[in-house]
mmCIF file of C-alpha atoms in Angstrom:
data_model
loop_
_atom_site.group_PDB
_atom_site.id
_atom_site.type_symbol
_atom_site.label_atom_id
_atom_site.label_comp_id
_atom_site.label_asym_id
_atom_site.label_seq_id
_atom_site.Cartn_x
_atom_site.Cartn_y
_atom_site.Cartn_z
ATOM 1 C CA UNK A 1 -22.902 30.425 1.367
ATOM 2 C CA UNK A 2 -22.585 31.700 -2.222
ATOM 3 C CA UNK A 3 -21.643 35.199 -3.371
ATOM 4 C CA UNK A 4 -20.200 37.079 -6.440
ATOM 5 C CA UNK A 5 -19.073 40.494 -7.335
ATOM 6 C CA UNK A 6 -20.216 40.593 -10.920
ATOM 7 C CA UNK A 7 -22.297 38.609 -13.489
ATOM 8 C CA UNK A 8 -22.431 39.325 -17.207
ATOM 9 C CA UNK A 9 -24.562 37.312 -19.647
ATOM 10 C CA UNK A 10 -24.296 37.809 -23.485
ATOM 11 C CA UNK A 11 -26.098 36.304 -26.450
ATOM 12 C CA UNK A 12 -29.452 35.600 -24.713
ATOM 13 C CA UNK A 13 -32.237 34.006 -26.632
ATOM 14 C CA UNK A 14 -35.636 33.279 -25.166
ATOM 15 C CA UNK A 15 -38.460 31.232 -26.812
ATOM 16 C CA UNK A 16 -39.508 27.724 -25.706
ATOM 17 C CA UNK A 17 -36.106 27.442 -24.071
ATOM 18 C CA UNK A 18 -33.381 29.796 -22.838
ATOM 19 C CA UNK A 19 -30.017 29.866 -24.640
ATOM 20 C CA UNK A 20 -27.078 31.960 -23.465
ATOM 21 C CA UNK A 21 -23.826 32.166 -25.444
ATOM 22 C CA UNK A 22 -21.597 33.447 -22.679
ATOM 23 C CA UNK A 23 -21.757 33.999 -18.867
ATOM 24 C CA UNK A 24 -18.976 35.671 -17.052
ATOM 25 C CA UNK A 25 -18.694 35.343 -13.171
ATOM 26 C CA UNK A 26 -16.363 37.803 -11.491
ATOM 27 C CA UNK A 27 -15.005 36.942 -8.010
ATOM 28 C CA UNK A 28 -17.523 34.232 -7.183
ATOM 29 C CA UNK A 29 -17.099 32.662 -3.721
ATOM 30 C CA UNK A 30 -18.538 29.649 -2.004
ATOM 31 C CA UNK A 31 -18.330 28.077 1.379
ATOM 32 C CA UNK A 32 -18.662 24.459 2.297
ATOM 33 C CA UNK A 33 -18.868 23.686 6.036
ATOM 34 C CA UNK A 34 -19.059 20.316 7.720
ATOM 35 C CA UNK A 35 -20.299 20.562 11.314
ATOM 36 C CA UNK A 36 -19.191 18.511 14.290
ATOM 37 C CA UNK A 37 -22.235 16.253 13.809
ATOM 38 C CA UNK A 38 -21.099 15.767 10.107
ATOM 39 C CA UNK A 39 -24.007 17.800 8.750
ATOM 40 C CA UNK A 40 -23.240 20.301 6.013
ATOM 41 C CA UNK A 41 -24.406 23.949 5.423
ATOM 42 C CA UNK A 42 -25.654 23.230 1.921
ATOM 43 C CA UNK A 43 -27.538 20.069 2.970
ATOM 44 C CA UNK A 44 -29.458 22.206 5.462
ATOM 45 C CA UNK A 45 -30.486 24.664 2.778
ATOM 46 C CA UNK A 46 -31.565 21.909 0.392
ATOM 47 C CA UNK A 47 -33.644 20.297 3.152
ATOM 48 C CA UNK A 48 -35.480 23.588 3.834
ATOM 49 C CA UNK A 49 -36.196 24.042 0.146
ATOM 50 C CA UNK A 50 -37.683 20.601 0.003
ATOM 51 C CA UNK A 51 -39.861 21.290 2.989
ATOM 52 C CA UNK A 52 -41.046 24.515 1.388
ATOM 53 C CA UNK A 53 -41.871 22.689 -1.806
ATOM 54 C CA UNK A 54 -43.955 20.152 0.102
ATOM 55 C CA UNK A 55 -45.901 22.976 1.837
ATOM 56 C CA UNK A 56 -46.453 24.664 -1.468
ATOM 57 C CA UNK A 57 -47.770 21.472 -3.002
ATOM 58 C CA UNK A 58 -50.256 20.939 -0.139
ATOM 59 C CA UNK A 59 -51.749 24.491 -0.828
ATOM 60 C CA UNK A 60 -52.071 25.012 -4.611
ATOM 61 C CA UNK A 61 -51.783 28.488 -5.779
ATOM 62 C CA UNK A 62 -53.723 29.835 -8.824
ATOM 63 C CA UNK A 63 -50.602 29.553 -10.948
ATOM 64 C CA UNK A 64 -50.131 25.913 -9.864
ATOM 65 C CA UNK A 65 -53.773 25.073 -10.652
ATOM 66 C CA UNK A 66 -53.303 26.339 -14.270
ATOM 67 C CA UNK A 67 -50.255 24.085 -14.833
ATOM 68 C CA UNK A 68 -51.068 21.321 -17.183
ATOM 69 C CA UNK A 69 -50.122 17.823 -15.960
ATOM 70 C CA UNK A 70 -47.208 16.385 -17.943
ATOM 71 C CA UNK A 71 -46.124 19.732 -19.237
ATOM 72 C CA UNK A 72 -42.571 19.710 -20.607
ATOM 73 C CA UNK A 73 -40.050 21.491 -18.324
ATOM 74 C CA UNK A 74 -38.470 24.756 -19.407
ATOM 75 C CA UNK A 75 -35.001 23.950 -20.685
ATOM 76 C CA UNK A 76 -31.947 26.122 -20.890
ATOM 77 C CA UNK A 77 -28.431 25.904 -22.131
ATOM 78 C CA UNK A 78 -25.276 27.975 -21.626
ATOM 79 C CA UNK A 79 -22.510 27.593 -24.197
ATOM 80 C CA UNK A 80 -19.767 28.921 -21.992
ATOM 81 C CA UNK A 81 -19.313 29.975 -18.350
ATOM 82 C CA UNK A 82 -16.097 31.855 -17.532
ATOM 83 C CA UNK A 83 -14.983 32.088 -13.911
ATOM 84 C CA UNK A 84 -12.388 34.646 -12.852
ATOM 85 C CA UNK A 85 -10.758 35.180 -9.445
ATOM 86 C CA UNK A 86 -13.061 32.947 -7.450
ATOM 87 C CA UNK A 87 -12.650 31.552 -3.948
ATOM 88 C CA UNK A 88 -13.799 28.306 -2.223
ATOM 89 C CA UNK A 89 -13.701 28.262 1.584
ATOM 90 C CA UNK A 90 -13.793 24.694 3.068
ATOM 91 C CA UNK A 91 -14.095 23.805 6.764
ATOM 92 C CA UNK A 92 -14.523 20.520 8.537
ATOM 93 C CA UNK A 93 -15.336 20.594 12.303
ATOM 94 C CA UNK A 94 -16.174 16.878 12.525
ATOM 95 C CA UNK A 95 -12.488 15.880 12.886
ATOM 96 C CA UNK A 96 -10.528 15.412 16.048
ATOM 97 C CA UNK A 97 -8.767 18.736 15.226
ATOM 98 C CA UNK A 98 -10.848 21.212 13.173
ATOM 99 C CA UNK A 99 -9.672 21.772 9.548
ATOM 100 C CA UNK A 100 -9.986 24.637 7.207
ATOM 101 C CA UNK A 101 -8.659 25.399 3.700
ATOM 102 C CA UNK A 102 -9.150 28.232 1.221
ATOM 103 C CA UNK A 103 -8.803 27.849 -2.566
ATOM 104 C CA UNK A 104 -8.027 31.319 -4.036
ATOM 105 C CA UNK A 105 -7.540 32.665 -7.560
ATOM 106 C CA UNK A 106 -10.048 30.180 -8.980
ATOM 107 C CA UNK A 107 -10.322 30.606 -12.770
ATOM 108 C CA UNK A 108 -11.494 28.572 -15.669
ATOM 109 C CA UNK A 109 -14.278 27.644 -18.025
ATOM 110 C CA UNK A 110 -17.331 25.394 -18.140
ATOM 111 C CA UNK A 111 -18.780 24.649 -21.601
ATOM 112 C CA UNK A 112 -21.964 22.972 -22.789
ATOM 113 C CA UNK A 113 -24.043 23.469 -19.681
ATOM 114 C CA UNK A 114 -27.588 22.347 -20.436
ATOM 115 C CA UNK A 115 -30.683 20.961 -18.743
ATOM 116 C CA UNK A 116 -31.356 18.592 -21.699
ATOM 117 C CA UNK A 117 -31.155 14.943 -20.633
ATOM 118 C CA UNK A 118 -28.031 13.157 -21.742
ATOM 119 C CA UNK A 119 -25.921 16.271 -22.308
ATOM 120 C CA UNK A 120 -22.399 16.544 -21.114
ATOM 121 C CA UNK A 121 -20.553 19.618 -19.948
ATOM 122 C CA UNK A 122 -16.812 20.216 -20.157
ATOM 123 C CA UNK A 123 -14.950 21.590 -17.130
ATOM 124 C CA UNK A 124 -11.525 23.201 -16.846
ATOM 125 C CA UNK A 125 -10.707 25.060 -13.628
ATOM 126 C CA UNK A 126 -7.682 25.806 -11.539
ATOM 127 C CA UNK A 127 -6.806 27.698 -8.423
ATOM 128 C CA UNK A 128 -4.195 28.307 -5.672
ATOM 129 C CA UNK A 129 -4.190 26.322 -2.460
ATOM 130 C CA UNK A 130 -2.681 28.075 0.503
ATOM 131 C CA UNK A 131 0.511 29.967 -0.504
ATOM 132 C CA UNK A 132 2.204 27.769 -3.110
ATOM 133 C CA UNK A 133 -0.158 24.838 -3.861
ATOM 134 C CA UNK A 134 -2.143 24.385 -7.100
ATOM 135 C CA UNK A 135 -5.516 22.772 -7.767
ATOM 136 C CA UNK A 136 -6.773 21.753 -11.191
ATOM 137 C CA UNK A 137 -10.108 20.218 -12.265
ATOM 138 C CA UNK A 138 -10.791 18.966 -15.816
ATOM 139 C CA UNK A 139 -13.049 16.555 -17.627
ATOM 140 C CA UNK A 140 -16.734 16.090 -18.620
ATOM 141 C CA UNK A 141 -19.958 15.171 -16.804
ATOM 142 C CA UNK A 142 -23.660 15.102 -17.049
ATOM 143 C CA UNK A 143 -24.328 18.269 -14.977
ATOM 144 C CA UNK A 144 -27.837 17.389 -13.833
ATOM 145 C CA UNK A 145 -27.362 13.592 -13.630
ATOM 146 C CA UNK A 146 -23.698 13.173 -12.535
ATOM 147 C CA UNK A 147 -24.363 9.613 -11.484
ATOM 148 C CA UNK A 148 -25.278 8.723 -15.004
ATOM 149 C CA UNK A 149 -21.913 10.009 -16.399
ATOM 150 C CA UNK A 150 -18.896 11.638 -14.870
ATOM 151 C CA UNK A 151 -15.326 11.629 -15.984
ATOM 152 C CA UNK A 152 -13.425 14.172 -13.992
ATOM 153 C CA UNK A 153 -9.671 14.473 -13.128
ATOM 154 C CA UNK A 154 -8.710 16.479 -10.001
ATOM 155 C CA UNK A 155 -5.031 17.284 -9.551
ATOM 156 C CA UNK A 156 -3.298 18.939 -6.597
ATOM 157 C CA UNK A 157 0.377 20.004 -6.686
ATOM 158 C CA UNK A 158 2.869 21.106 -4.068
ATOM 159 C CA UNK A 159 0.238 21.317 -1.285
ATOM 160 C CA UNK A 160 1.797 21.803 2.226
ATOM 161 C CA UNK A 161 0.769 18.880 4.413
ATOM 162 C CA UNK A 162 1.106 20.423 7.889
ATOM 163 C CA UNK A 163 -2.433 21.982 7.536
ATOM 164 C CA UNK A 164 -3.810 18.491 6.864
ATOM 165 C CA UNK A 165 -2.878 17.390 10.389
ATOM 166 C CA UNK A 166 -6.619 17.274 11.433
ATOM 167 C CA UNK A 167 -7.117 14.379 8.970
ATOM 168 C CA UNK A 168 -3.930 12.583 9.963
ATOM 169 C CA UNK A 169 -4.880 12.988 13.642
ATOM 170 C CA UNK A 170 -8.387 11.535 13.127
ATOM 171 C CA UNK A 171 -7.446 8.602 11.019
ATOM 172 C CA UNK A 172 -3.854 7.929 11.925
ATOM 173 C CA UNK A 173 -3.545 9.320 15.488
ATOM 174 C CA UNK A 174 -0.489 11.404 14.515
ATOM 175 C CA UNK A 175 0.245 15.023 13.604
ATOM 176 C CA UNK A 176 2.034 15.810 10.370
ATOM 177 C CA UNK A 177 5.453 17.370 11.010
ATOM 178 C CA UNK A 178 6.318 18.226 7.437
ATOM 179 C CA UNK A 179 5.865 17.316 3.767
ATOM 180 C CA UNK A 180 4.353 18.292 0.486
ATOM 181 C CA UNK A 181 1.417 16.570 -1.241
ATOM 182 C CA UNK A 182 0.556 15.962 -4.866
ATOM 183 C CA UNK A 183 -2.605 14.150 -5.976
ATOM 184 C CA UNK A 184 -3.917 12.844 -9.261
ATOM 185 C CA UNK A 185 -7.483 11.853 -8.784
ATOM 186 C CA UNK A 186 -9.529 10.323 -11.609
ATOM 187 C CA UNK A 187 -13.275 9.771 -10.948
ATOM 188 C CA UNK A 188 -15.437 7.880 -13.419
ATOM 189 C CA UNK A 189 -19.125 7.340 -12.846
ATOM 190 C CA UNK A 190 -21.240 5.221 -15.183
ATOM 191 C CA UNK A 191 -24.844 4.543 -14.187
ATOM 192 C CA UNK A 192 -23.904 4.946 -10.445
ATOM 193 C CA UNK A 193 -20.806 2.684 -10.664
ATOM 194 C CA UNK A 194 -17.803 4.458 -9.429
ATOM 195 C CA UNK A 195 -14.192 3.818 -10.559
ATOM 196 C CA UNK A 196 -11.709 5.972 -8.843
ATOM 197 C CA UNK A 197 -7.974 5.986 -9.398
ATOM 198 C CA UNK A 198 -6.033 7.962 -6.845
ATOM 199 C CA UNK A 199 -2.293 8.556 -7.218
ATOM 200 C CA UNK A 200 -0.619 10.049 -4.175
ATOM 201 C CA UNK A 201 2.853 11.567 -4.089
ATOM 202 C CA UNK A 202 4.305 12.644 -0.740
ATOM 203 C CA UNK A 203 7.601 14.487 -0.564
ATOM 204 C CA UNK A 204 9.824 14.787 2.540
ATOM 205 C CA UNK A 205 6.856 13.413 4.562
ATOM 206 C CA UNK A 206 7.331 12.975 8.277
ATOM 207 C CA UNK A 207 4.826 12.257 11.137
ATOM 208 C CA UNK A 208 4.860 14.201 14.384
ATOM 209 C CA UNK A 209 3.599 13.544 17.888
ATOM 210 C CA UNK A 210 0.640 11.318 18.735
ATOM 211 C CA UNK A 211 -2.995 12.547 19.054
ATOM 212 C CA UNK A 212 -5.687 10.664 20.859
ATOM 213 C CA UNK A 213 -8.314 9.520 18.362
ATOM 214 C CA UNK A 214 -10.891 6.678 18.690
ATOM 215 C CA UNK A 215 -10.883 6.129 14.941
ATOM 216 C CA UNK A 216 -7.086 5.950 14.479
ATOM 217 C CA UNK A 217 -5.634 2.757 12.904
ATOM 218 C CA UNK A 218 -3.357 0.566 14.998
ATOM 219 C CA UNK A 219 -0.455 0.011 12.584
ATOM 220 C CA UNK A 220 3.349 0.780 12.840
ATOM 221 C CA UNK A 221 3.092 3.862 10.589
ATOM 222 C CA UNK A 222 6.780 4.742 11.038
ATOM 223 C CA UNK A 223 7.684 1.403 9.499
ATOM 224 C CA UNK A 224 5.193 1.868 6.657
ATOM 225 C CA UNK A 225 6.741 5.271 5.844
ATOM 226 C CA UNK A 226 10.207 3.947 5.981
ATOM 227 C CA UNK A 227 9.260 1.128 3.537
ATOM 228 C CA UNK A 228 7.583 3.581 1.142
ATOM 229 C CA UNK A 229 10.059 6.450 1.197
ATOM 230 C CA UNK A 230 12.739 6.263 -1.551
ATOM 231 C CA UNK A 231 16.235 7.729 -1.554
ATOM 232 C CA UNK A 232 14.787 11.024 -2.809
ATOM 233 C CA UNK A 233 12.449 11.329 0.120
ATOM 234 C CA UNK A 234 9.355 10.534 -2.006
ATOM 235 C CA UNK A 235 6.322 8.191 -1.381
ATOM 236 C CA UNK A 236 4.434 7.189 -4.444
ATOM 237 C CA UNK A 237 1.131 5.353 -3.901
ATOM 238 C CA UNK A 238 -1.758 4.219 -6.089
ATOM 239 C CA UNK A 239 -5.137 3.799 -4.295
ATOM 240 C CA UNK A 240 -8.026 2.509 -6.453
ATOM 241 C CA UNK A 241 -11.539 2.952 -5.147
ATOM 242 C CA UNK A 242 -14.685 1.040 -6.403
ATOM 243 C CA UNK A 243 -18.399 1.227 -5.372
ATOM 244 C CA UNK A 244 -21.949 1.821 -6.206
ATOM 245 C CA UNK A 245 -23.017 5.389 -5.146
ATOM 246 C CA UNK A 246 -26.636 4.219 -4.920
ATOM 247 C CA UNK A 247 -25.809 1.864 -2.103
ATOM 248 C CA UNK A 248 -27.288 3.390 1.049
ATOM 249 C CA UNK A 249 -24.016 2.489 2.835
ATOM 250 C CA UNK A 250 -21.836 4.234 0.229
ATOM 251 C CA UNK A 251 -19.493 6.814 1.620
ATOM 252 C CA UNK A 252 -16.569 7.965 -0.602
ATOM 253 C CA UNK A 253 -14.379 9.165 2.243
ATOM 254 C CA UNK A 254 -14.829 5.787 4.020
ATOM 255 C CA UNK A 255 -13.923 3.889 0.815
ATOM 256 C CA UNK A 256 -10.770 5.930 0.295
ATOM 257 C CA UNK A 257 -9.651 5.486 3.907
ATOM 258 C CA UNK A 258 -10.378 1.731 3.753
ATOM 259 C CA UNK A 259 -8.231 1.466 0.590
ATOM 260 C CA UNK A 260 -5.341 3.349 2.290
ATOM 261 C CA UNK A 261 -5.736 1.206 5.393
ATOM 262 C CA UNK A 262 -5.482 -1.943 3.190
ATOM 263 C CA UNK A 263 -2.331 -0.625 1.464
ATOM 264 C CA UNK A 264 -0.621 0.198 4.763
ATOM 265 C CA UNK A 265 -1.590 -3.137 6.329
ATOM 266 C CA UNK A 266 -0.257 -5.047 3.352
ATOM 267 C CA UNK A 267 2.981 -3.132 3.538
ATOM 268 C CA UNK A 268 3.739 -3.555 7.223
ATOM 269 C CA UNK A 269 2.699 -7.292 7.241
ATOM 270 C CA UNK A 270 4.606 -8.232 4.128
ATOM 271 C CA UNK A 271 7.418 -5.731 3.768
ATOM 272 C CA UNK A 272 9.485 -7.605 1.262
ATOM 273 C CA UNK A 273 6.497 -8.120 -0.938
ATOM 274 C CA UNK A 274 5.848 -4.345 -0.731
ATOM 275 C CA UNK A 275 9.350 -3.759 -2.041
ATOM 276 C CA UNK A 276 8.878 -6.176 -4.942
ATOM 277 C CA UNK A 277 9.504 -3.578 -7.611
ATOM 278 C CA UNK A 278 12.845 -2.652 -6.014
ATOM 279 C CA UNK A 279 13.911 -6.288 -5.871
ATOM 280 C CA UNK A 280 13.141 -6.686 -9.529
ATOM 281 C CA UNK A 281 10.710 -9.590 -8.863
ATOM 282 C CA UNK A 282 10.967 -12.626 -6.598
ATOM 283 C CA UNK A 283 10.502 -10.504 -3.472
ATOM 284 C CA UNK A 284 8.519 -13.327 -1.758
ATOM 285 C CA UNK A 285 11.887 -15.227 -1.603
ATOM 286 C CA UNK A 286 13.752 -12.379 -0.063
ATOM 287 C CA UNK A 287 12.461 -12.393 3.510
ATOM 288 C CA UNK A 288 15.057 -14.952 4.560
ATOM 289 C CA UNK A 289 18.655 -15.726 3.819
ATOM 290 C CA UNK A 290 19.150 -19.474 3.892
ATOM 291 C CA UNK A 291 22.240 -21.321 5.093
ATOM 292 C CA UNK A 292 23.060 -24.983 4.414
ATOM 293 C CA UNK A 293 22.366 -27.128 7.521
ATOM 294 C CA UNK A 294 25.168 -26.808 10.079
ATOM 295 C CA UNK A 295 27.142 -24.305 7.978
ATOM 296 C CA UNK A 296 27.802 -20.585 8.556
ATOM 297 C CA UNK A 297 29.052 -19.926 5.023
ATOM 298 C CA UNK A 298 26.683 -18.480 2.478
ATOM 299 C CA UNK A 299 26.267 -20.093 -0.987
ATOM 300 C CA UNK A 300 26.598 -17.767 -3.999
ATOM 301 C CA UNK A 301 22.826 -17.543 -4.673
ATOM 302 C CA UNK A 302 22.269 -16.384 -1.051
ATOM 303 C CA UNK A 303 25.061 -13.860 -1.326
ATOM 304 C CA UNK A 304 23.309 -12.513 -4.403
ATOM 305 C CA UNK A 305 20.091 -12.051 -2.317
ATOM 306 C CA UNK A 306 22.049 -10.096 0.320
ATOM 307 C CA UNK A 307 23.545 -7.849 -2.331
ATOM 308 C CA UNK A 308 20.002 -7.118 -3.589
ATOM 309 C CA UNK A 309 18.828 -6.351 -0.074
ATOM 310 C CA UNK A 310 21.709 -3.967 0.436
ATOM 311 C CA UNK A 311 20.782 -2.238 -2.784
ATOM 312 C CA UNK A 312 17.219 -1.781 -1.613
ATOM 313 C CA UNK A 313 18.427 -0.343 1.757
ATOM 314 C CA UNK A 314 20.330 2.226 -0.096
ATOM 315 C CA UNK A 315 17.165 3.324 -1.875
ATOM 316 C CA UNK A 316 15.195 3.350 1.465
ATOM 317 C CA UNK A 317 17.603 5.282 3.797
ATOM 318 C CA UNK A 318 14.881 5.513 6.487
ATOM 319 C CA UNK A 319 14.517 1.820 6.612
ATOM 320 C CA UNK A 320 16.481 -0.108 9.250
ATOM 321 C CA UNK A 321 16.837 -3.841 8.904
ATOM 322 C CA UNK A 322 17.138 -5.989 12.000
ATOM 323 C CA UNK A 323 18.894 -9.248 11.220
ATOM 324 C CA UNK A 324 18.077 -12.101 13.594
ATOM 325 C CA UNK A 325 19.981 -15.373 13.400
ATOM 326 C CA UNK A 326 18.041 -18.609 13.690
ATOM 327 C CA UNK A 327 18.763 -22.342 13.689
ATOM 328 C CA UNK A 328 16.920 -25.495 13.236
ATOM 329 C CA UNK A 329 17.445 -27.902 16.076
ATOM 330 C CA UNK A 330 16.837 -31.016 14.032
ATOM 331 C CA UNK A 331 18.590 -30.276 10.739
ATOM 332 C CA UNK A 332 21.390 -28.045 12.057
ATOM 333 C CA UNK A 333 21.955 -30.333 15.080
ATOM 334 C CA UNK A 334 22.348 -33.382 12.938
ATOM 335 C CA UNK A 335 24.584 -31.638 10.424
ATOM 336 C CA UNK A 336 26.874 -30.204 13.244
ATOM 337 C CA UNK A 337 27.123 -33.634 14.872
ATOM 338 C CA UNK A 338 28.006 -35.233 11.615
ATOM 339 C CA UNK A 339 30.599 -32.561 10.893
ATOM 340 C CA UNK A 340 32.148 -33.002 14.351
ATOM 341 C CA UNK A 341 32.367 -36.774 13.699
ATOM 342 C CA UNK A 342 34.070 -36.201 10.380
ATOM 343 C CA UNK A 343 36.599 -33.886 11.949
ATOM 344 C CA UNK A 344 37.389 -36.406 14.752
ATOM 345 C CA UNK A 345 37.756 -39.096 12.162
ATOM 346 C CA UNK A 346 40.101 -36.955 10.094
ATOM 347 C CA UNK A 347 42.226 -36.103 13.194
ATOM 348 C CA UNK A 348 42.437 -39.826 14.170
ATOM 349 C CA UNK A 349 43.786 -40.565 10.710
ATOM 350 C CA UNK A 350 46.355 -37.822 10.969
ATOM 351 C CA UNK A 351 44.654 -35.402 8.514
ATOM 352 C CA UNK A 352 45.030 -31.806 9.407
ATOM 353 C CA UNK A 353 41.838 -29.713 9.336
ATOM 354 C CA UNK A 354 42.133 -26.003 9.582
ATOM 355 C CA UNK A 355 39.676 -23.248 10.542
ATOM 356 C CA UNK A 356 36.036 -23.907 9.457
ATOM 357 C CA UNK A 357 37.215 -26.571 6.899
ATOM 358 C CA UNK A 358 34.873 -29.589 6.968
ATOM 359 C CA UNK A 359 36.276 -32.904 5.641
ATOM 360 C CA UNK A 360 33.019 -33.797 3.975
ATOM 361 C CA UNK A 361 34.161 -36.765 1.873
ATOM 362 C CA UNK A 362 34.833 -39.958 3.813
ATOM 363 C CA UNK A 363 36.339 -42.921 1.938
ATOM 364 C CA UNK A 364 34.583 -45.860 3.558
ATOM 365 C CA UNK A 365 36.407 -48.340 1.315
ATOM 366 C CA UNK A 366 39.735 -47.447 2.870
ATOM 367 C CA UNK A 367 40.898 -49.972 5.445
ATOM 368 C CA UNK A 368 42.431 -47.278 7.670
ATOM 369 C CA UNK A 369 39.203 -45.292 7.627
ATOM 370 C CA UNK A 370 37.103 -48.378 8.540
ATOM 371 C CA UNK A 371 39.410 -49.274 11.525
ATOM 372 C CA UNK A 372 39.180 -45.653 12.732
ATOM 373 C CA UNK A 373 35.408 -45.660 12.507
ATOM 374 C CA UNK A 374 35.164 -48.923 14.388
ATOM 375 C CA UNK A 375 37.548 -47.693 17.116
ATOM 376 C CA UNK A 376 35.508 -44.385 17.505
ATOM 377 C CA UNK A 377 32.346 -46.337 17.806
ATOM 378 C CA UNK A 378 33.751 -48.527 20.589
ATOM 379 C CA UNK A 379 35.035 -45.423 22.442
ATOM 380 C CA UNK A 380 31.762 -43.577 22.151
ATOM 381 C CA UNK A 381 29.136 -46.359 22.465
ATOM 382 C CA UNK A 382 30.908 -49.233 24.019
ATOM 383 C CA UNK A 383 32.183 -52.680 22.975
ATOM 384 C CA UNK A 384 28.616 -53.623 21.846
ATOM 385 C CA UNK A 385 28.344 -50.540 19.743
ATOM 386 C CA UNK A 386 29.086 -52.317 16.470
ATOM 387 C CA UNK A 387 26.477 -54.995 17.118
ATOM 388 C CA UNK A 388 23.907 -52.348 18.029
ATOM 389 C CA UNK A 389 24.708 -50.459 14.852
ATOM 390 C CA UNK A 390 24.359 -53.628 12.764
ATOM 391 C CA UNK A 391 20.928 -54.314 14.168
ATOM 392 C CA UNK A 392 19.712 -50.730 13.822
ATOM 393 C CA UNK A 393 21.021 -50.330 10.323
ATOM 394 C CA UNK A 394 19.588 -53.659 9.089
ATOM 395 C CA UNK A 395 16.172 -52.777 10.603
ATOM 396 C CA UNK A 396 16.155 -49.284 9.092
ATOM 397 C CA UNK A 397 17.276 -50.245 5.533
ATOM 398 C CA UNK A 398 16.156 -53.849 5.344
ATOM 399 C CA UNK A 399 19.573 -54.715 4.053
ATOM 400 C CA UNK A 400 22.253 -56.858 5.816
ATOM 401 C CA UNK A 401 25.423 -55.296 6.955
ATOM 402 C CA UNK A 402 28.679 -56.991 5.793
ATOM 403 C CA UNK A 403 32.366 -56.401 5.978
ATOM 404 C CA UNK A 404 34.154 -55.515 2.784
ATOM 405 C CA UNK A 405 37.059 -57.513 4.104
ATOM 406 C CA UNK A 406 36.774 -59.792 7.183
ATOM 407 C CA UNK A 407 39.870 -58.107 8.573
ATOM 408 C CA UNK A 408 38.359 -54.664 8.100
ATOM 409 C CA UNK A 409 35.789 -52.701 9.941
ATOM 410 C CA UNK A 410 32.053 -52.789 9.569
ATOM 411 C CA UNK A 411 30.476 -50.985 6.519
ATOM 412 C CA UNK A 412 26.771 -50.447 6.057
ATOM 413 C CA UNK A 413 26.143 -50.274 2.352
ATOM 414 C CA UNK A 414 23.483 -47.797 1.362
ATOM 415 C CA UNK A 415 23.795 -44.421 3.179
ATOM 416 C CA UNK A 416 26.765 -44.667 5.564
ATOM 417 C CA UNK A 417 27.402 -40.946 5.404
ATOM 418 C CA UNK A 418 24.248 -40.304 7.536
ATOM 419 C CA UNK A 419 26.348 -41.391 10.488
ATOM 420 C CA UNK A 420 29.074 -38.943 9.694
#
């Protein structure tokens, strides 16, 4: 599980504690393996060590019997550990498709390593991932009580995503066709409380064919990718993670995946809200272009919204927008009937109306207009139409209907334009 080609320690002092100024590790290598049942190779070793310790405790040795109860532990400190040309081999057989990765040329320094309670060690390491990827680790932590304090940043740059297909297949049910990955991961632990900030940058990312996986999410991932990918082919995500590592149900991988699932769900269920930054605010008002009732012409404010949508589509070339026309039976129907009545009234009066022009304004005080209205009502409703209108209007408004001039047509004062 662990090996190295060389170890050099300098500046060693031994008394009530051990102090070492400098330790150099040459070509150290380690292997972390997750089996199909999700057990790990190092967990198995630790479990055996614990069992051995229990057996030793049940059969005291002479040395153990001479140990004074409450005796202070033997402390040590290492000022500096230098790592050169290390390797870390990682394999995960628990996924739908097995995964393996190797971090090579692992170099860096660890300072202030001590067994004294409350001490903090500094870490700065970097290595190569696959052929052209880079991994960096930096920060501080309490090495023997990491839950008490940890502040570590882990960065990956230019990592090829095709080898990550086992994870995408397990959690998304799709292979990865292409793409490069960069990650900025910030982990802070304070008395077991975790605050994680994960920034994910995907470049030229595309999904491939489907893979059967019982744990895959059921979301339109192609839509999510189209919404997220900008005109430069990049996807930039921020995925915060919070939790208490002492919680028996705590699982960091599960928390991260749940956070990603939440982000994707919010994107595909509210796409315009997801594009809020591109719209410059007010995205919640961009999911519909509104027309005035009964009219096919857009008002200037709605034309501005269309221009903003067109600008966003230019920045998201993978996104295809399907426009679906709709109408409101009650409002559009009433407006169209009123418009048709106004056009008929204009034509009866000899007024020429061209194209989509709508003679909105009706002069009800004009004698010619009043006689034309009365004639239209008799043609459409019948001879008793005027009497019916009078009764209906008076009942609805509570106001009597009168003639402006006894020789002129009927006019209902109040809201006559509702009829036209």
